[in-house]
Structure formats: structure tokens, C-alpha cells
mmCIF file of C-alpha atoms in Angstrom:
data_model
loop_
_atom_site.group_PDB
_atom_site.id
_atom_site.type_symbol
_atom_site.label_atom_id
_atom_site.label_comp_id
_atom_site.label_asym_id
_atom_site.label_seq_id
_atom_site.Cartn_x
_atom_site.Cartn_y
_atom_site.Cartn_z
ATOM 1 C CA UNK A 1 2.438 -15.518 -29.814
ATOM 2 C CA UNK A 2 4.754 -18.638 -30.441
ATOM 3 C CA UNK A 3 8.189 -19.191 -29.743
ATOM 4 C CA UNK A 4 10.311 -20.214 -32.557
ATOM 5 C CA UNK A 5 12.536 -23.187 -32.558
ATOM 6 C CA UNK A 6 15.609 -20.863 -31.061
ATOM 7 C CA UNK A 7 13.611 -19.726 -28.480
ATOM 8 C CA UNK A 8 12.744 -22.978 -27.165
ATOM 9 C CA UNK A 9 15.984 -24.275 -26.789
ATOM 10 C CA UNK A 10 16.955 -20.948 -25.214
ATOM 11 C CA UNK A 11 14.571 -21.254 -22.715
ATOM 12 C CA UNK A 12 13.738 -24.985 -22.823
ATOM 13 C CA UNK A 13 15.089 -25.860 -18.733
ATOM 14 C CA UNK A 14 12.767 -22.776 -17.711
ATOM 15 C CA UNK A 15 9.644 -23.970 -19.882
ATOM 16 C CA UNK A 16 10.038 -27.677 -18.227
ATOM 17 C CA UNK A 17 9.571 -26.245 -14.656
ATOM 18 C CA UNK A 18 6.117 -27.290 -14.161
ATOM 19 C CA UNK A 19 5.001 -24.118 -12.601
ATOM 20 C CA UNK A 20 5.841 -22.287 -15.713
ATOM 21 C CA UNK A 21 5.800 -24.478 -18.821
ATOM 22 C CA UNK A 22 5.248 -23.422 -22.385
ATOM 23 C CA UNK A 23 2.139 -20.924 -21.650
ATOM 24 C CA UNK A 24 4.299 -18.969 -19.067
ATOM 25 C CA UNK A 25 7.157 -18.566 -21.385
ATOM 26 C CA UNK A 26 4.781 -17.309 -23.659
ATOM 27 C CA UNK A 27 3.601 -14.818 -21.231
ATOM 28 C CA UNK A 28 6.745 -13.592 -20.474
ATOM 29 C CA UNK A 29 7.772 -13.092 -23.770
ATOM 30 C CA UNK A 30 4.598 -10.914 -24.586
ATOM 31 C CA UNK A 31 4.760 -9.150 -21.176
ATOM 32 C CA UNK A 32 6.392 -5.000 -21.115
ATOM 33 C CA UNK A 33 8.015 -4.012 -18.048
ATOM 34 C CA UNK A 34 9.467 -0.654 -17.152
ATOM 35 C CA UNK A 35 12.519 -0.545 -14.645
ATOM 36 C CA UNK A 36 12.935 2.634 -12.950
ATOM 37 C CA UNK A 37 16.774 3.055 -11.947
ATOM 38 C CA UNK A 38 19.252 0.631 -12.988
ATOM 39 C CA UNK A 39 21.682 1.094 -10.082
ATOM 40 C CA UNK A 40 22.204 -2.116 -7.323
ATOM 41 C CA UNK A 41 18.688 -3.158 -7.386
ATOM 42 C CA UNK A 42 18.307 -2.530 -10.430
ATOM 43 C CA UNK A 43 20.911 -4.560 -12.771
ATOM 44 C CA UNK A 44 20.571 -7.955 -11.347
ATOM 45 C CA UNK A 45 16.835 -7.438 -11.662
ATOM 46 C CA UNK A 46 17.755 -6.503 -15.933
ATOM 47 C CA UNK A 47 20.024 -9.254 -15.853
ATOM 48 C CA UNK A 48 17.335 -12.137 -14.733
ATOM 49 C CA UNK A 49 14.167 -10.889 -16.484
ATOM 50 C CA UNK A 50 15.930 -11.066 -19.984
ATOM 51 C CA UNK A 51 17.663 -14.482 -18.812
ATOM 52 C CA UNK A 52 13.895 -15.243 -18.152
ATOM 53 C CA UNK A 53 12.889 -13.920 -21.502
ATOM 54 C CA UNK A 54 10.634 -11.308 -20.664
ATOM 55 C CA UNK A 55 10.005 -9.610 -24.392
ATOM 56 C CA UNK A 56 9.439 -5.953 -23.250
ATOM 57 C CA UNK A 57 11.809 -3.748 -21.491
ATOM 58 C CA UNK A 58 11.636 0.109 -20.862
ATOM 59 C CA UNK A 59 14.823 1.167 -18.888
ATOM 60 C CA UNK A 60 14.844 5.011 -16.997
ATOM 61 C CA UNK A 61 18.017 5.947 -15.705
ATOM 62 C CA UNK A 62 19.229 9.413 -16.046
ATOM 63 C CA UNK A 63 22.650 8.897 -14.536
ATOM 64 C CA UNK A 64 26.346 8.382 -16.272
ATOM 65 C CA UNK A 65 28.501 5.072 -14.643
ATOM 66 C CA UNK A 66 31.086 5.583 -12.048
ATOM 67 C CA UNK A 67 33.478 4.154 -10.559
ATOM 68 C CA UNK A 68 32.087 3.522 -7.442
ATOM 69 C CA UNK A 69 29.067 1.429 -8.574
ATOM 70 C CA UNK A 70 30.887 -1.332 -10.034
ATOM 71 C CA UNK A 71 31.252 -2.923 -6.764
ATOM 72 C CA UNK A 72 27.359 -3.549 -6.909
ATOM 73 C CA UNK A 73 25.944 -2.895 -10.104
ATOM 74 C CA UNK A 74 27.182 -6.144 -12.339
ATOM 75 C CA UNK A 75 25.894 -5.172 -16.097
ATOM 76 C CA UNK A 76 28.661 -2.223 -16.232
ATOM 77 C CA UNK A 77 32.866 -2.231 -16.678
ATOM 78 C CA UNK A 78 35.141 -0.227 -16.422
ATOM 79 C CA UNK A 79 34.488 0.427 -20.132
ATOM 80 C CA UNK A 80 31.751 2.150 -19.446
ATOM 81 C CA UNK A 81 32.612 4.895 -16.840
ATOM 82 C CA UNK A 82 31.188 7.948 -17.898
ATOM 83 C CA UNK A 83 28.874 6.952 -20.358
ATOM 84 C CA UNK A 84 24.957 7.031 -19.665
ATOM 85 C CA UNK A 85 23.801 3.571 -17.632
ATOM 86 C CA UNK A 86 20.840 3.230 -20.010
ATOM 87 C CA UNK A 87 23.181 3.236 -22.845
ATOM 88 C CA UNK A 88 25.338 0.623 -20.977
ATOM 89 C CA UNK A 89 22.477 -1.324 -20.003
ATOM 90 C CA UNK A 90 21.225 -1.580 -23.674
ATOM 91 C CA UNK A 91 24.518 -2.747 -24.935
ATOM 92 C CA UNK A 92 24.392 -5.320 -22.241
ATOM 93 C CA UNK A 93 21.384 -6.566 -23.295
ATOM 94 C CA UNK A 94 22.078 -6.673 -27.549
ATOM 95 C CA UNK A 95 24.820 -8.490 -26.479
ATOM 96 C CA UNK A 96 23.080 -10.827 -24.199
ATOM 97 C CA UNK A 97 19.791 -11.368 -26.170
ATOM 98 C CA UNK A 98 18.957 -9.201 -29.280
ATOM 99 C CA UNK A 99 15.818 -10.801 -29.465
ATOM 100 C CA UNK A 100 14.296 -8.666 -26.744
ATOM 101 C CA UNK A 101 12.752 -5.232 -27.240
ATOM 102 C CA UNK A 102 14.002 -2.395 -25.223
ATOM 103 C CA UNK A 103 13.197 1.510 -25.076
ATOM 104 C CA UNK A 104 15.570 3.692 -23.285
ATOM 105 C CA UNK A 105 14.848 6.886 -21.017
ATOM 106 C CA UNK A 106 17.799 8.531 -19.869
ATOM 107 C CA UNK A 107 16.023 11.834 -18.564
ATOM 108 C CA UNK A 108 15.080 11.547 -14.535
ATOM 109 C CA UNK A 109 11.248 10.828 -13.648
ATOM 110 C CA UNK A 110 9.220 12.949 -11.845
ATOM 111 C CA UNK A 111 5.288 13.688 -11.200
ATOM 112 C CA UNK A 112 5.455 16.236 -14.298
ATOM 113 C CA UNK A 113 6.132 13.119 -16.508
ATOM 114 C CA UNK A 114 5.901 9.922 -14.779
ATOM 115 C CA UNK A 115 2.454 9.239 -16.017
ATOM 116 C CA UNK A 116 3.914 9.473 -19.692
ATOM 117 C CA UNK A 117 6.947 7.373 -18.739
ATOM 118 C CA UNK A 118 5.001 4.629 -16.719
ATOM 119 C CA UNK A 119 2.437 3.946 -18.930
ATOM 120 C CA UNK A 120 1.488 1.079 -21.047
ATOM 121 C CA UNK A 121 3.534 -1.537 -19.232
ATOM 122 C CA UNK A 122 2.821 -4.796 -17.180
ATOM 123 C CA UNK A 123 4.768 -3.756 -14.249
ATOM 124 C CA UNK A 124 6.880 -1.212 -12.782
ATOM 125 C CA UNK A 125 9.883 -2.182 -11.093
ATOM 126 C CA UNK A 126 11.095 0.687 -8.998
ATOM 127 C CA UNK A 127 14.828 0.499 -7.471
ATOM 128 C CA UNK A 128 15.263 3.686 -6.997
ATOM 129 C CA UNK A 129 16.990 5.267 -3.720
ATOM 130 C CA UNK A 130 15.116 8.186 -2.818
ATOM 131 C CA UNK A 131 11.297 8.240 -1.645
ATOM 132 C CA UNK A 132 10.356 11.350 -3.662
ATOM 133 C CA UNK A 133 10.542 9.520 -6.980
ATOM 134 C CA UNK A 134 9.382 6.318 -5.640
ATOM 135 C CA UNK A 135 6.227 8.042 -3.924
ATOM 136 C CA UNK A 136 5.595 9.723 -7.729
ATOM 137 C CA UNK A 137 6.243 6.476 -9.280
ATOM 138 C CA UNK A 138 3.415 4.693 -6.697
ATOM 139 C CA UNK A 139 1.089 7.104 -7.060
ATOM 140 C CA UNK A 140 1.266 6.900 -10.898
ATOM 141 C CA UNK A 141 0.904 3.636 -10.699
ATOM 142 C CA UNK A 142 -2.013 3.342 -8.926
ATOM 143 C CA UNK A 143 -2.968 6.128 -11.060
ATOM 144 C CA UNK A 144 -3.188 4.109 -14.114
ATOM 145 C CA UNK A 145 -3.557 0.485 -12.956
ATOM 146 C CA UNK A 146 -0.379 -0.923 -13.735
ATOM 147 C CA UNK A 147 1.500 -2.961 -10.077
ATOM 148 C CA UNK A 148 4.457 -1.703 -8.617
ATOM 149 C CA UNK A 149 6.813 -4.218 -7.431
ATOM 150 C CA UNK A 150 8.675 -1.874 -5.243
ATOM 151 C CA UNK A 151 12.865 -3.073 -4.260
ATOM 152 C CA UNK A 152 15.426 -1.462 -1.629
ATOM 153 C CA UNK A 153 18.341 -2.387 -0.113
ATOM 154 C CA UNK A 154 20.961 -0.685 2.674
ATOM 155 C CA UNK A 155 24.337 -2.506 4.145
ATOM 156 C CA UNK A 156 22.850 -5.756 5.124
ATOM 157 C CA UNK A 157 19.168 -5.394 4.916
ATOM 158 C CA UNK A 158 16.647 -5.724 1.518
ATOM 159 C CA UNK A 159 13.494 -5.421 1.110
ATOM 160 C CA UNK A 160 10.780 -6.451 -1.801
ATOM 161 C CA UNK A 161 6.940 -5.927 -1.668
ATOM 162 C CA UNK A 162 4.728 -5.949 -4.470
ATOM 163 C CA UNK A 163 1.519 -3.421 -5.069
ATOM 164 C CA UNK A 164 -1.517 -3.183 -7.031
ATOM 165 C CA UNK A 165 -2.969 -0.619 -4.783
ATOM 166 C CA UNK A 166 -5.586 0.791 -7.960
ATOM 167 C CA UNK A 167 -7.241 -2.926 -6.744
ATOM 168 C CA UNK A 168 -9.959 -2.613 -4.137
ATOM 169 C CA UNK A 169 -8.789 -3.638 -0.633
ATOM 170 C CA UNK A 170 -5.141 -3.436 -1.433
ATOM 171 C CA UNK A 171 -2.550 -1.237 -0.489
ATOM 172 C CA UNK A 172 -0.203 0.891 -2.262
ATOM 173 C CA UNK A 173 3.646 1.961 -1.696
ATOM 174 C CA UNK A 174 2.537 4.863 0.253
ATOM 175 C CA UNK A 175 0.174 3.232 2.227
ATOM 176 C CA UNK A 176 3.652 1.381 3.497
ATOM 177 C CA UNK A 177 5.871 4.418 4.409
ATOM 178 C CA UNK A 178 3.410 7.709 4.320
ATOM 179 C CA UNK A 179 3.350 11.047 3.179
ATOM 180 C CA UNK A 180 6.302 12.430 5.329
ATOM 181 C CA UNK A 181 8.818 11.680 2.722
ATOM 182 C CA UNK A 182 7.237 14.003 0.301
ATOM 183 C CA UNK A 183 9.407 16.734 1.855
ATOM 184 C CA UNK A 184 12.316 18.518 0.579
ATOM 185 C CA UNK A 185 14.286 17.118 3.645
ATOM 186 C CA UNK A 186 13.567 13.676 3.084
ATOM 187 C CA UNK A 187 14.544 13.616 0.064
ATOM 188 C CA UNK A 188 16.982 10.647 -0.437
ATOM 189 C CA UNK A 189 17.761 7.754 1.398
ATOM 190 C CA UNK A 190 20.765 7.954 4.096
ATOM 191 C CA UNK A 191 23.922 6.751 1.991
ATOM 192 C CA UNK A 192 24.870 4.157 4.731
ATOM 193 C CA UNK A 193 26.515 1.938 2.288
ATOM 194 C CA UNK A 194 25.966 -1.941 1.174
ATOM 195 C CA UNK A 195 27.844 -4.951 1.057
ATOM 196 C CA UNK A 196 27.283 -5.878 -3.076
ATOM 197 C CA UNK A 197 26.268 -8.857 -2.590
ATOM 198 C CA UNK A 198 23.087 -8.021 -0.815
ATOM 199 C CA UNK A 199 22.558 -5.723 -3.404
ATOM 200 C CA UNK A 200 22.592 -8.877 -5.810
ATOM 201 C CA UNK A 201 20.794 -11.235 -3.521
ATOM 202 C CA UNK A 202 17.618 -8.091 -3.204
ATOM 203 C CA UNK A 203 17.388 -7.638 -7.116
ATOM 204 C CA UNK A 204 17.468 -11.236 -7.627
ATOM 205 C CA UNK A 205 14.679 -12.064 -5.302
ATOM 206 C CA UNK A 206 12.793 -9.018 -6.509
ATOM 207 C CA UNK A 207 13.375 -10.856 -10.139
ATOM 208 C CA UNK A 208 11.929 -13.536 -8.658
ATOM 209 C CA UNK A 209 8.969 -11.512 -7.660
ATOM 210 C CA UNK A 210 8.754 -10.126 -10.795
ATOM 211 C CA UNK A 211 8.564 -13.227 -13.024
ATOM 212 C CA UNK A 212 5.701 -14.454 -9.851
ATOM 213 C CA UNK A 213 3.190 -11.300 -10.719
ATOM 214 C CA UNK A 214 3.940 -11.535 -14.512
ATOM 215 C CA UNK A 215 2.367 -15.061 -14.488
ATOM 216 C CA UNK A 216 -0.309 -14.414 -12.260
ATOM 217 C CA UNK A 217 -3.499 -16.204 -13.956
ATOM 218 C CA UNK A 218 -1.556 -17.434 -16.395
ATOM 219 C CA UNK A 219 0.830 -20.040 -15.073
ATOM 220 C CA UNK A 220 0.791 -22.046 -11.617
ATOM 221 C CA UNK A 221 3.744 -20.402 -10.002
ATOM 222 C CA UNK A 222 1.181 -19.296 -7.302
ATOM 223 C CA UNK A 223 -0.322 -15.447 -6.559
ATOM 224 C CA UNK A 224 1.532 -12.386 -6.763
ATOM 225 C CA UNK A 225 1.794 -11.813 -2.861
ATOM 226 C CA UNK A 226 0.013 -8.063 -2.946
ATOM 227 C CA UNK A 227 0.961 -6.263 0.025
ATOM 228 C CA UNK A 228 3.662 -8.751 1.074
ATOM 229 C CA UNK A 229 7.065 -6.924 2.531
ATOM 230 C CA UNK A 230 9.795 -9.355 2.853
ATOM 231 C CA UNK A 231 12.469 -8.433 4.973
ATOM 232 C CA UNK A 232 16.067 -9.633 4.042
ATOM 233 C CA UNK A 233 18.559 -9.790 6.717
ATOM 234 C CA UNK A 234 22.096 -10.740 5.356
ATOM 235 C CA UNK A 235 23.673 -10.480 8.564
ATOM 236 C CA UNK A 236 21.803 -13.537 10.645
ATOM 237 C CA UNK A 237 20.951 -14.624 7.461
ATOM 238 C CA UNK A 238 17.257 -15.037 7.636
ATOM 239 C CA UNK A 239 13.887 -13.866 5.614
ATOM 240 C CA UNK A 240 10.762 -12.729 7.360
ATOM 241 C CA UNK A 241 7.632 -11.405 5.865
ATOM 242 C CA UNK A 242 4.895 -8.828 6.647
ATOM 243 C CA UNK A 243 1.598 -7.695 5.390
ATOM 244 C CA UNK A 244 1.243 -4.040 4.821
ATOM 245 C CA UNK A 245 -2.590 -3.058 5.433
ATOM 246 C CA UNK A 246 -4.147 -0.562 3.057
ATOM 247 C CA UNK A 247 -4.758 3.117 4.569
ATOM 248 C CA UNK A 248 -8.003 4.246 3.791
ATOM 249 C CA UNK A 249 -6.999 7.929 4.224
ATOM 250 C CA UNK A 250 -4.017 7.570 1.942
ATOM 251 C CA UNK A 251 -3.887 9.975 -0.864
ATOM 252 C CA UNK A 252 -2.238 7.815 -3.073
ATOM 253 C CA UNK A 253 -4.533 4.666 -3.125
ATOM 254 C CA UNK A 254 -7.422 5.946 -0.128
ATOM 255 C CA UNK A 255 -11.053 6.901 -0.559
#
């Protein structure tokens, strides 16, 4: 694929950045990612990988704009209360960049479907905020291959860790948190609240991820940091990052 001459300018202070340069941009501009939920996490995360030019975008997001997320989730207005966030987030992005390709799912992902939803993509970013979908969207992943870069974010404290648990020796999503939120009563996270900002500074850095596994052997921005969980503390502030072993009894990823 080549870029054409309003492309390059578009892009031209990214594509100088040694660690990128013109066979990166490339790369980005072939590569399909699917964002699951397009909430906090979620929006800043849209808004940076089509500022970065990635070419491919599948969106899922069942749910309609309200008032209450604009003080997190930047790609909506007041404009668009009550209409479907997909729908918003599309409108956003024609308006932003019409030269990248987006599909839209606006119907909630589950295990019945996440397989047909999921597949055929580079990455999944999940931002979702309860563990039963984002245990169905690990498992799929591993499932078919495809890495999970895996975002969350409560009040003052983020997290992003990227998987490719279908890889020998590395771990999955589940491998992180377990099987116990597969029940009915651990269904979604505790609505503690957030500050937006950390919201913002979590989907940015997960971006950042992002663009890192997407040019994995084919740019020197440096490995993909599998089973990597950084911490984000907006309260000190301060980073800190773990390693997340594989479980070899996990059902997602295990023997």
C-alpha cells in the first residue's frame, strides 16, 4: 500500500519519528482494529488511532449518549444525547478523517456472537466496564489468535496490559483476574466514579499501546510488552508496571 501525496502531509511529523517512519505509517494504515465499548476508555483511544491513521476501524457499542458521559467521553456533545454512540462516533470520525474505513456494531457482544464480531482484525481493544464481556471478549481472542490490548480505569487509578495469550508461554486476560467474575454477581464493575481526566490520560496511553503492538516487526518502536500491566496512579502521580504470569490451568489460554 502507498500513501498518496495528502496522506503524507497529513501524517508527515508522525512518519519523521524515527521509530515509525514511512513503513510504520504504512502499517498502520493497512492495519483493522476492533474497539469494544466506546465509553471513557474508549473515545480517546478512537480519537488517537485515527489521528495516527490507523486505516481499519470496527466500533461495538450498543448504548445511546447521555448526559452524564460527557464529562469523560470527549468524541460526543450535547448534540448527540440520545442517539446511538456508534452512530456518534462515526460522525466524529467522517468529520475528522473520511479517509478511514469504519464498520459499526451497535448490538451488545456476548459469547453467542463475539467470535463473529471479533474476527478478522489486528487487535481488539476492549474498554469495556464489566468482566463478563471482557472475559468473552479474551477468550475469543485467544480463541482465534488475534491480541487483546485490554484498558480500565476507576476514580484515580488506570490500568493497560496487552495479551496474545493464543502465543505459547503467554498469558491471557483471564489468566490476570480468574474465573470468579464469570458469575451473575460479578457482573459489572463497582460504579465508584472517575475524575475525566484519568479517563483521558488511560485511553491515551492504551493508544499508545495500541499503535506499539500494531508495529511490532514492522517498525522500531520496540516489542509489544505481552503480559505487561501498568498501573496508573493519578493521585501520587506515578506509573508502575507488573508482569502477569500465564496460568497453566486457565480455561481461557491453559493446557
Amino acid at each position: 500500500m502507498s500513501l498518496g501525496p495528502d496522506r503524507l502531509e497529513r501524517f508527515a511529523r508522525q512518519i519523521i519519528v524515527p521509530e515509525i517512519g514511512g513503513a510504520g505509517q504504512v502499517a498502520l494504515a493497512e492495519a483493522r482494529v476492533t474497539l469494544v465499548g466506546l465509553g471513557g476508555i474508549g473515545s480517546p483511544v478512537l480519537q488517537y488511532l485515527a489521528g495516527a491513521g490507523v486505516g481499519h476501524l470496527r466500533l461495538i457499542e450498543p448504548g445511546p449518549v447521555e448526559l452524564t458521559n460527557l464529562q469523560r467521553q470527549t468524541i460526543y456533545t450535547t448534540r448527540d444525547l440520545g442517539h446511538a454512540k456508534a452512530v456518534a462516533a462515526r460522525q466524529w470520525l467522517a468529520n475528522f478523517d473520511a479517509g478511514l474505513k469504519v464498520e459499526l456494531i451497535d448490538r451488545p457482544l456476548d459469547r453467542s456472537n463475539a467470535a463473529e464480531l471479533l474476527g478478522g482484525c489486528d487487535l481488539v481493544i476492549d474498554g469495556t466496564d464489566n468482566f463478563a464481556t471482557r472475559l468473552a471478549v479474551s477468550d475469543t481472542c485467544v480463541a482465534l489468535g488475534v491480541p487483546l490490548l485490554s484498558a480500565a480505569v476507576g476514580r484515580f487509578q488506570g490500568q493497560v496490559a496487552a495479551f496474545s495469550g493464543h502465543l505459547a508461554g503467554q498469558p491471557c486476560y483471564r489468566c490476570f483476574v480468574g474465573d470468579a467474575f464469570d458469575a451473575d454477581d460479578c457482573d459489572t464493575c463497582a460504579d465508584d466514579g472517575m475524575l475525566g481526566a484519568m479517563a483521558g490520560w488511560t485511553g491515551t496511553f492504551a493508544a499508545m499501546q495500541a499503535v506499539r503492538v500494531l508495529l511490532a516487526g514492522k517498525a522500531a518502536l520496540g516489542d509489544p510488552q505481552w503480559g505487561k500491566l501498568h498501573l496508573m496512579d493519578g493521585l501520587k502521580p506515578g506509573m508502575r508496571t507488573l508482569a502477569i504470569a500465564k496460568d497453566p490451568a486457565c480455561k481461557g489460554c491453559g493446557a
